[in-house]
Amino acid sequence: MEFRAPEAVTVPLRPTDVLLAHTDGVTEARDATGAFYPLAARIRTRTQPSVPVELVRAVWRDLSSYADEVADDVALLALSTPDGHG
């Protein structure tokens, strides 16, 4: 099968939007019962910092308190527009 690059998609960002990218180590972390870390649900129910570094710190703190042990590698990258104009 020949490789085909995925189609490019443009997503407009509002001035307060922050884009969060993460590795599977985030969503595959488990609590004491074996439940996976529900990143999307937990971000929705908590304060969403509009400063990228604050979002990364908040997710890491929450993940660390949720999971007994973070056994996989974790990378978090949060991005926003430099001028706040989307």
mmCIF file of C-alpha atoms in Angstrom:
data_model
loop_
_atom_site.group_PDB
_atom_site.id
_atom_site.type_symbol
_atom_site.label_atom_id
_atom_site.label_comp_id
_atom_site.label_asym_id
_atom_site.label_seq_id
_atom_site.Cartn_x
_atom_site.Cartn_y
_atom_site.Cartn_z
ATOM 1 C CA MET A 1 0.000 0.000 0.000
ATOM 2 C CA GLU A 2 1.357 3.387 -0.980
ATOM 3 C CA PHE A 3 1.736 6.081 1.675
ATOM 4 C CA ARG A 4 -0.536 9.077 1.312
ATOM 5 C CA ALA A 5 -0.146 12.110 3.537
ATOM 6 C CA PRO A 6 -3.300 13.078 5.428
ATOM 7 C CA GLU A 7 -5.342 15.957 4.116
ATOM 8 C CA ALA A 8 -4.540 19.302 5.753
ATOM 9 C CA VAL A 9 -7.283 20.801 7.885
ATOM 10 C CA THR A 10 -7.559 24.393 9.072
ATOM 11 C CA VAL A 11 -9.021 24.949 12.519
ATOM 12 C CA PRO A 12 -9.771 28.553 13.460
ATOM 13 C CA LEU A 13 -8.669 29.494 16.964
ATOM 14 C CA ARG A 14 -10.296 32.128 19.131
ATOM 15 C CA PRO A 15 -8.009 34.503 21.045
ATOM 16 C CA THR A 16 -8.414 32.532 24.294
ATOM 17 C CA ASP A 17 -8.076 29.031 22.777
ATOM 18 C CA VAL A 18 -5.158 26.807 23.749
ATOM 19 C CA LEU A 19 -4.316 23.716 21.695
ATOM 20 C CA LEU A 20 -3.110 20.774 23.809
ATOM 21 C CA ALA A 21 -1.137 17.918 22.249
ATOM 22 C CA HIS A 22 -0.130 14.879 24.286
ATOM 23 C CA THR A 23 1.340 11.422 24.015
ATOM 24 C CA ASP A 24 -0.590 8.275 24.845
ATOM 25 C CA GLY A 25 1.165 8.137 28.203
ATOM 26 C CA VAL A 26 -1.363 10.720 29.370
ATOM 27 C CA THR A 27 -4.554 8.926 28.367
ATOM 28 C CA GLU A 28 -3.191 5.465 29.213
ATOM 29 C CA ALA A 29 -2.311 6.354 32.823
ATOM 30 C CA ARG A 30 -4.535 4.432 35.250
ATOM 31 C CA ASP A 31 -5.920 4.975 38.716
ATOM 32 C CA ALA A 32 -5.939 2.366 41.513
ATOM 33 C CA THR A 33 -8.986 0.632 39.977
ATOM 34 C CA GLY A 34 -7.340 0.381 36.551
ATOM 35 C CA ALA A 35 -9.478 3.101 34.940
ATOM 36 C CA PHE A 36 -7.751 5.138 32.253
ATOM 37 C CA TYR A 37 -7.193 8.856 32.844
ATOM 38 C CA PRO A 38 -10.181 10.653 31.259
ATOM 39 C CA LEU A 39 -8.336 13.715 29.940
ATOM 40 C CA ALA A 40 -11.186 15.281 27.943
ATOM 41 C CA ALA A 41 -13.712 14.925 30.757
ATOM 42 C CA ARG A 42 -11.338 16.252 33.407
ATOM 43 C CA ILE A 43 -10.312 19.285 31.331
ATOM 44 C CA ARG A 44 -13.979 20.165 30.804
ATOM 45 C CA THR A 45 -14.756 20.034 34.525
ATOM 46 C CA ARG A 46 -11.743 22.020 35.709
ATOM 47 C CA THR A 47 -10.478 25.522 35.140
ATOM 48 C CA GLN A 48 -9.019 25.830 31.674
ATOM 49 C CA PRO A 49 -5.999 28.124 31.886
ATOM 50 C CA SER A 50 -5.563 30.342 28.838
ATOM 51 C CA VAL A 51 -1.775 30.428 29.271
ATOM 52 C CA PRO A 52 -0.192 27.329 27.694
ATOM 53 C CA VAL A 53 2.362 26.640 30.425
ATOM 54 C CA GLU A 54 -0.370 26.858 33.075
ATOM 55 C CA LEU A 55 -2.486 24.321 31.175
ATOM 56 C CA VAL A 56 0.441 21.886 30.959
ATOM 57 C CA ARG A 57 1.133 22.287 34.683
ATOM 58 C CA ALA A 58 -2.545 21.835 35.571
ATOM 59 C CA VAL A 59 -2.882 18.659 33.487
ATOM 60 C CA TRP A 60 0.361 17.227 34.903
ATOM 61 C CA ARG A 61 -0.719 17.937 38.505
ATOM 62 C CA ASP A 62 -4.120 16.371 37.867
ATOM 63 C CA LEU A 63 -2.650 13.348 36.089
ATOM 64 C CA SER A 64 -0.112 12.819 38.862
ATOM 65 C CA SER A 65 -2.805 12.897 41.525
ATOM 66 C CA TYR A 66 -5.133 10.621 39.502
ATOM 67 C CA ALA A 67 -2.673 7.862 38.682
ATOM 68 C CA ASP A 68 -0.929 5.796 41.321
ATOM 69 C CA GLU A 69 2.073 5.656 39.045
ATOM 70 C CA VAL A 70 2.767 7.161 35.633
ATOM 71 C CA ALA A 71 4.569 4.219 34.024
ATOM 72 C CA ASP A 72 4.675 5.398 30.404
ATOM 73 C CA ASP A 73 6.420 8.410 28.929
ATOM 74 C CA VAL A 74 4.352 11.588 29.037
ATOM 75 C CA ALA A 75 4.704 14.615 26.811
ATOM 76 C CA LEU A 76 2.395 17.632 26.924
ATOM 77 C CA LEU A 77 2.557 20.560 24.520
ATOM 78 C CA ALA A 78 0.195 23.511 24.726
ATOM 79 C CA LEU A 79 0.078 26.217 22.057
ATOM 80 C CA SER A 80 -1.728 29.493 21.615
ATOM 81 C CA THR A 81 -1.517 32.327 19.125
ATOM 82 C CA PRO A 82 1.198 34.847 19.994
ATOM 83 C CA ASP A 83 -0.987 37.885 19.441
ATOM 84 C CA GLY A 84 -4.222 36.445 20.814
ATOM 85 C CA HIS A 85 -5.983 36.959 17.463
ATOM 86 C CA GLY A 86 -6.634 33.321 16.543
#
